[in-house]
Each structure stands twice: as C-alpha cells, then as structure tokens.
C-alpha angles and dihedrals in degrees: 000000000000114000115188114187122232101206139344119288123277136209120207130179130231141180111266107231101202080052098231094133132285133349124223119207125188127193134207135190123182136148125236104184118302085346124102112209131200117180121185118197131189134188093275101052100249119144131209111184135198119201131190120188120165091341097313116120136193127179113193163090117323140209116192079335096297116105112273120156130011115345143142124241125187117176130205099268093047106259110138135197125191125174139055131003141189135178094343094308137102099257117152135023122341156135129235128186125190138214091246083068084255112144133194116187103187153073121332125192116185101358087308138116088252117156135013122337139121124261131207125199127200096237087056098253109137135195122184116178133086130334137220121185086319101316128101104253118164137015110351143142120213127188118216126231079242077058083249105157129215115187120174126050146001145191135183082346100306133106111260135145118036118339146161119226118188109196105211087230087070104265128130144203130177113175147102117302139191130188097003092295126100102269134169120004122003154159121221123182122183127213085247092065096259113133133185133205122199158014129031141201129183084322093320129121087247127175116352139358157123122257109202103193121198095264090067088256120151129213117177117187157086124321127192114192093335092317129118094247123173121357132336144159119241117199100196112217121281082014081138139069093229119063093213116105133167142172105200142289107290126240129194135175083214120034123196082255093062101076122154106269128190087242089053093053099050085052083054095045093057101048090059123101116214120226122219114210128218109292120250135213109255083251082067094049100047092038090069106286103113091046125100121210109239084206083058103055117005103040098065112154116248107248108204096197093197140291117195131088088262101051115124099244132138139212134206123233148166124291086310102244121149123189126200126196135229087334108193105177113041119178113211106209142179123187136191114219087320093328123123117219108149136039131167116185118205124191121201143191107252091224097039095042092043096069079048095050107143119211100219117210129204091227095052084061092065118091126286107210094086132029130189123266103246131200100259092033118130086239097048097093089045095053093055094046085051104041078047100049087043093047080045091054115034087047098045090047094041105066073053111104109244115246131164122278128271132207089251087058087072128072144039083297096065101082153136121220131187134161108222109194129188101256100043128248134208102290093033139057123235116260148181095243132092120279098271140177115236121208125175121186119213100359093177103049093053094047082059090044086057096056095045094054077052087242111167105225086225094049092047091050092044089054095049109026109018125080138052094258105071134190118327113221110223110237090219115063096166138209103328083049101230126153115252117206117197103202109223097263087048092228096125143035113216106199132187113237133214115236081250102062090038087067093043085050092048090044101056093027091103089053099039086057089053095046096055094041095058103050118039095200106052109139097210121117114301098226111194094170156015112191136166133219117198121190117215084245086061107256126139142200135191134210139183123187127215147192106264089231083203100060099127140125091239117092102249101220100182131025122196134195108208118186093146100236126109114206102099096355102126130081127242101255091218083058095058114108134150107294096018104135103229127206147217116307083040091070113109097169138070120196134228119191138165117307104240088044091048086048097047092046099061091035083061087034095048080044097057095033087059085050098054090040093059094041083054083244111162142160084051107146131184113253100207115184117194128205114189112210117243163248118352098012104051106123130230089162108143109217138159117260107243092056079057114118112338105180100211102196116233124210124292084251105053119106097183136110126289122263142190149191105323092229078073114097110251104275129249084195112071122184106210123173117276121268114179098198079056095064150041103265095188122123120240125216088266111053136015103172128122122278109276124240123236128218082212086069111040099278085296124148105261141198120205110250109203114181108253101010127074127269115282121211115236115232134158105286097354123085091004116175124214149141117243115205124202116195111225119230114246083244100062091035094043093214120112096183104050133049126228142183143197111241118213129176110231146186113221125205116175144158137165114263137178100046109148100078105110122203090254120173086262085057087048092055091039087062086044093054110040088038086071091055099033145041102271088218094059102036109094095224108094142134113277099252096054094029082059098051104043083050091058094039089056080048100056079051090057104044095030117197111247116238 
C-alpha cells in the first residue's frame, strides 16, 4: 500500500475527561487510491478513522481498516447509519435514516435489519416489533398511515400466525392468518354488531362457521369464498322464549388488552438473540454491502385488508360451541354459492323441543366424509409407515437420471425393498412408528409416470408426506371395502388394494403407460404409485395412489357415480347427506355443453372405453362432480327444450364470449379465448393436456370466464362448462301439455374410476346368477364389450348432442 502523506503531523490538546491529566491527539491524513484517510490517535493507541471513498463517507471505530465497533456512515445520496459494527458490516444497535426521510432505530446482524427495532415510515405508518434480513418476522404491531392497526405475528414481512386487526372505522378482527390474508379460525366483528365465528380462506368466510346479526338472529352453517354454500340452521331473531342467547365463551391468542406496550417490547427485546453473519472482506463493504435499501425496507406499501361490514375477513374463537334456549321457530336451509334454494321452517314447542336442545359445534359442521389421522387411530401407524416408504422412494429415484422404460421395468419383479426399523439403520432414518417392511412395486416406471402427468417430486412428497396435517382418512370406504387416504392438499387419494386388483394393476400396468402416453387428454385414473407395508407380524397392506379428480378451487355441490346400468343404482334418500356421491337412477339433469368440447369429450370417452374393453376392465363408472355457478347468475328460467342451447358460430376474428339463441337466459358461464398469461397453466393432479378449443368461438382455444372469480383454464374433464337442464314435473308446472326445465349454468369436472375389476370366471357366475333374477340389460355385471357399449350409449343420454 502506498500511503502519501497530505501535510506534516499535528498535536492538538484536549481535556482529559477522566481528569488525569491531558489528552494528545495526533492526527493523520493520507490517500490510498481513490480513498481519503484520516487516523486519530491518541496516547493510548486507540484509533478512530474517517474515510471517504466516491463521496461516502464513515467516521468510526476499525478494526485491521475495515469498520468494527461504533461509527457513522453517511453515504452520497443521504442516507445515514450510526451504531454498532463488526467486521465491516452493520451488527448491534443502531439508527438509519434514508433519503426517502424513512428512519429504523434497532438492532442490526450482518449488515440487516435482523432483530427488534421501530420503523417509520414517510408516509407516517409505523411498525414497531422483530426483524428478520429486513422483513417483519415475528411478533410486531404497525400503525397504518388510515390509522388501521395490526398487532401479533409476522413472517417474510406479512402478516401469518395469530393476530389482531382494528379497522379505524371501528371493525375487528382476532384470528389466525397466512400470507398476509385472514386464514384458518377467526372471529370478525363489524362496527354494526354482526359477528362472525369461524373458518377463513385468503381473506373469505370459508368452511364453518356461525353469523350473529344485530337482531340477535343465528345462522350456522358453510361458507365458500364469502358465500352461504351447503346446509345450515338459521334461529330468526326472538324465535325463544328467553331472550338470553350466547355463543361461548371467546378465546384469543391475542385480547384487545394485549397491545403491544414500550415495557413489553423491551421484554421482547431482550429475549431475543442477535445472528452474525460471515464475516466479509472491507471491498465488499464499500462496494454496497453494508447498505440497506431504503425500497427494500422502508417503502412498504400500505395494505388496507377491508373495513366495511362486507369485507371478507375472519375472526378466531373458543371451541366454537354455541348454545340456544328454549328455540321455538328453526329454518332448515341449503344455498348454492349465496344463493338460497331450499328452506324448511319448523316450528316447536319451547318445553318439548327443549329435552331435545341440541349444542351445535363449529367442527360438526365440516364435512363428514374424511376425517384426520390422529395419534392413537387405527390408521396412524399406517400413515407414517406409508408418508416414510414414499419420501424413501421418490428421494432415493429423483437424483437418477430419467431414461425410458424397459420391459424389466414392468412386473412383480420390478421392485424396491427396504426394512425400516424403529430406531433407524444406515440407509433409514428413526421414527415413531412400528418396525415395517416397504415395497414398492415398479419404481421406474412411476417415476416415469410422474414426469409424464408433469408432477414435480417436492411438491408430491410435500403433499403426502409434508405438512402437520397428515392424511385424512375418508369415512366412506364403500362396497370392496378398501380404505380410502385424502392427502392435506387434497390433491391426491391414497387407496388400499386387494391382492386381486394389485395383479390386475401390474398386469395392465405396460399398456396403461402406453395408453397414457399416447393421449394427453384420457380421462381414466392418474396412478403415481403402487407400494406394500408388511408388519413384522406379516401383515401386509397395499396402497395406490391417484390423482383427487375434484381438486379444484371451485366448491363441488353434487358428485355422481355413472356406470350406465339401473338395477341397484339409486341411493337411500334418508342417506343423503352433503358430500354423499349419488348414482344412476339419482340423476335429474342432462347437460348440454359447446360443440367442439362435447366432441372432444366422447372421442376421449369412445378412446378409453376401447382400452378397458381390450384389458377385460369392467365395472369402471364415470365420477362427475357439478358445480352450479352462483350466485346471480344461477338459472331457474323455465324454457322449452328445443330453444335450448343454439351455438351460433361468431367470426374467426372475434375474441369475444360465446352466445347463443336469445330465447336463452344471459349466461353466468362465458367461453373467452384463451391467454395464457390470464390463467394458471399448471397442470393438477388430474389432468395435464392442452387447453381445448370451442365451436362457440371460432374453433379457438378457450378458458372458462366466470364473473368474480379468475379465469380457468378448459380442459377435458376439468373446468368444463355446461347447462343442466332439470325437467319440471307437470305438477309443479301445471301444464300437462308443455314441457318445461329449470336451466341452471354449471362447472363440470369428470374421469373414469374403478378400473381394475377384470371379467374373471366369479364375475361370470355372478352374471349367471343375477341375469335369472334380473333384466341382463340393467344389472351392472356384463362382459367388457357390451358392458362398454351400453356405458357410452347412457352417456350420450346424459350429455345429449345438440341438433
């Protein structure tokens, strides 16, 4: 280093403050470079430095010439930082103030706001709370600039966990939160006295919950994306005899009374442990590291959640049990998306209905058809073998490089296998579960499988096997009596498998991969893969997993099972409840859809059917699940049937949305051309083809626009639009002489299930057998060929061309 110096040394004289007597002071200046140096030493060796370096400037304590210790540094555009140092970076207390006129006074780790400290901001918001690398993370209270408050806990600089938000306009919410959005259990109160208890969704009324209005009125119920969706109870106001009503005792992780207070913070303050961070050479320092971007940190845009009484926001309570006294007057209802279309009043007597008083609890109203895998279940030692043998797997086949399949890929043969004991060996980790054997059958081919439904091997482990949450275990395993698992997400079914159905799996399995391979768009089962649990009692237990066909956003309100026979096909009406999966002869609707799409759909239908037929597959049905759009534009129009649906194709270059006949209603379902930047292109577990293309629109490839909600993209068997039509009875018409329908806009969603029943000699006898007692034609047992047939003709019924 060559040091020049500027001018001759000086002395200067100072007051010694420890007065023992007088201080020297010698100063230095000297250039290295582009760098300007000033060194101040006094008797005791101790230096103090300036540096200026293209028009920054700090003014400090060193350390081997780099920063260390308190300083001041003040760089070209006016930002300025005073406190602690080491090693070149920003570590300790300290204040910064931008040029924006933003200011931070905390602590700092590696050069970060890292820590506790209080932000202003120029606007006059204010937070105040824990740091980490320049976000909010932890507990924290800011202050908006509309004087809104949020007080609990943060993450990466949103708010998530439990938290209390005071609207200034007098509204309230306390309750769990993700993403910055109100999310899980909550408990909203609005300025006008309604209150509402219970689940939240990205800032929605979402799942179950109980609505207190002003009156003193009750509705318990289900709510989807801040609708009434599903059953509830409503208690109209003064339907008691006593006057008394309450809804629990309240619990929150965060009461009015637990603001955020100075003393608290220093509490806080103290209980938090500061991170260095590595240390860094002083090129590093100068070049920008030690500088935090005010855009960064102290321009964060001011998010107002919501303040009116219709904002979607959600609130945290209790156990969420409400009681009512002595009700005399109860209102069974059932909405669509918001929209009331059923209602049942019931009147009581106050002392007979009271021995009968019900306590009503938020968690009864979700729904029954899963429930979680508990520590203690049956099925909780199963779940763990299973979410350990699928992480073994997927991570030890995805460092592999991918190749294509080979015929000993294929087989019984074609397997992993791998002993998991309890306390962990070389290859496995120790666990909580039971000692357990892991097969699992074909490894590389569903691995290939995997790749080819465009399914990401993180995201498939987190699914299954990620989360606290677990698998949910469905309440309703059906007739073969298997076990069905709903992984948290609900992306995927995880079903046990007879020792029958696992060979007719293995044997089909080469064609099946072929299958898919070849059409994009088949609507049978996506497998990903067949795995084995033995016990060291020997037992075993085997498991496929698939694709949930009904993983959607949208709220599925109906679910059908379609095999296109008639004997048995129908459900007990006292079984029905919200959720059940109805059949054949249940079926009130038929649908009528685009041209191309309807095309498209039995081409792929005609396709499959010809694939099962040839592997001797039968007793296969179609699960269709409807959601009927809501809530203003769900239809009860009654029109005849031939002014039903007329596609009127619009020129080539016309982008806009389908129409048809203008006797039609005006349509909830619109068809647009298709954007990509405008929708989620990726892919489900469920379907992975291209977006389809609609006669309505010119032949173009089309999303599905439906008002309020964003743009879905149409694929074969996903977002499906359609009309259902529902023929009134001439008793409800009261026209004997026309027929009429209800009209109602829907979102399909369908795939063929159930395929791994072969046409064995038992199911021979069985057709003997049940043809002596019933017509051949309706019973569902058949051979392939005429069971596949008579399965396409019923749907042709169902989704009828249009003339």
């Amino acid at each position: 280093m060559k040091i020049e110096f500027l001018n001759s040394e000086s002395d200067t004289v100072v007051p010694n403050s420890d007065r023992s007597g007088i201080l020297l002071i010698r100063k230095y200046r000297f250039s290295v470079g582009f760098c300007k140096i000033s060194l101040d030493l006094d008797r005791f060796n101790r230096m103090s430095i300036e540096i200026v370096l293209n028009g920054d400037v700090y003014f400090g304590d060193v350390k081997g010439m780099i920063p260390h210790g308190k300083g001041k540094y003040t760089w070209s555009d006016g930002t300025v930082y005073e406190g602690c140092w080491e090693e070149g970076k920003m570590t300790g207390d300290g204040r910064i103030t931008w040029s924006s006129g933003a200011s931070y006074e905390g602590d700092f780790s590696g050069g970060y706001l890292d820590g506790f400290g209080k932000l202003t901001n120029p606007d006059g918001s204010i937070y105040i709370g824990s740091w980490r690398l320049n976000n909010q993370h932890g507990l924290g209270r800011k202050q908006y600039i509309n004087s809104d408050v949020y007080d609990g806990s943060w993450k990466e600089g949103v708010h998530e966990g439990n938290g209390k938000y005071a609207w200034a306009n007098g509204n309230l919410y306390i309750g769990n939160w993700k993403g910055g959005s109100m999310c899980g259990r909550g408990v909203m109160k609005w300025l006008n006295g309604d209150l509402f208890d219970g689940h939240w969704s990205n800032g929605y009324r979402h799942g179950s919950g109980v609505y207190r209005f002003a009156d003193g009125s009750y509705y318990f119920g289900m709510w989807t994306k801040g609708l009434k969706d599903g059953q509830g109870m409503f208690y109209p106001a003064g339907s008691r005899s006593r006057s008394s009503r309450r809804i629990g005792k309240t619990k929150v992780l965060l009461s009015p009374s637990s603001s955020f207070s100075s003393d608290r913070f220093k509490d806080m303050k103290r209980s938090i442990s500061r991170s260095l961070s590595e240390k860094i050479s002083i090129n590093g320092f100068f070049r920008d590291s030690g500088r935090i971007s005010s855009k960064r940190v102290s321009l964060e845009e001011d998010r107002r959640i919501g303040g009116s009484a219709h904002a979607n926001t959600d609130i945290l309570s209790d156990e969420g049990e409400s009681e009512v006294d002595d009700i005399t007057v109860v209102c069974e209802r059932e909405y669509i998306q918001g929209v009331l279309i059923k209602e049942i009043t019931k009147n009581h007597d106050g002392p007979s209905y009271k021995r009968e008083q019900p306590k009503f609890h938020i968690e009864e109203m979700k729904r029954k058809s899963s429930a979680d895998i508990f520590k203690g279940h049956k099925s909780y030692y199963l779940m763990l073998n299973l979410q350990l043998g699928i992480r073994y797997t997927v991570g030890k086949l995805t460092p592999v490089p991918l190749r294509e399949v080979r015929h000993s890929d294929f087989g019984e043969r074609a397997r992993l296998r791998m002993y998991f004991p309890k306390k962990g060996s070389q290859l496995t980790p120790p666990h909580s579960s039971v000692d357990f054997y892991w097969k699992d059958y074909c490894p590389m081919v569903f691995r290939n499988l995997r790749e080819l439904f465009k399914l990401d091997a993180a995201e498939y482990m987190m699914s299954i096997c990620g989360g606290d949450d677990g698998l949910r275990e469905l309440s309703s395993p059906g007739k073969s009596g298997s076990i069905f698992y709903l992984s948290h997400d609900d992306k995927f079914f995880i079903k046990t498998l007879r020792t029958s159905e696992l060979k007719v799996l293995l044997k089909m399995l080469p064609s099946y991969y072929n299958h898919v391979q070849a059409h994009d768009n088949t609507l049978i089962t996506k497998f990903y893969g067949i795995h084995e649990i033995t016990l060291k009692c020997g037992k075993k237990v085997q498991f496929v997993v698939m694709g949930n066909m009904f993983y959607t956003e949208l709220r599925i309100h109906r679910r059908y099972d379609l095999k296109g026979s008639h004997q048995g096909r129908s459900t007990n009406k006292d079984d029905i409840k919200e959720g059940t999966t109805l059949k054949d002869l249940d079926l009130a609707y038929d649908f009528h859809m685009d041209k191309s799409l309807r095309d498209a759909l039995f081409k792929q239908i005609h396709l499959d059917c010809a694939f099962l037929e040839s592997q001797q597959i039968i007793d296969y049905s179609l699960l269709l699940g409807l959601h009927f759009r809501a809530p203003e534009h769900l239809k009860a129009h009654l029109v005849a049937p031939d002014a039903f649906h007329r596609p009127q194709k619009t020129p080539a270059n016309d982008s806009s949305t389908c129409h048809t006949d203008l006797s039609i209603p005006p349509k909830g379902l619109l068809l647009v051309t298709h954007e990509p930047s405008s929708v989620n292109t990726a892919p489900g577990p469920h379907s992975r083809g291209s977006t389809m293309r609609a006669y309505s629109v010119g032949d173009k490839e089309v999303d599905l626009l439906l008002p309020g909600t964003a743009r879905l993209r149409v694929q074969l068997g996903v977002n499906m639009p359609a009309q259902a039509n529902h023929k009134v009875s001439q008793d409800i018409s009261g026209s004997p002489d026309a027929e009429l329908f209800e009209v109602y806009d829907v979102v399909l969603y369908l795939g063929l299930i159930d395929i791994l029943q072969e046409y064995n000699m038992r199911k021979k006898i069985e057709h003997a057998y049940k043809s002596v007692r019933h017509d051949p034609m309706s019973i569902s047992v058949a051979d392939p060929k005429f069971y596949s047939k008579r399965f396409c003709s019923f749907l042709e019924k169902v989704f009828p061309a249009d003339i």
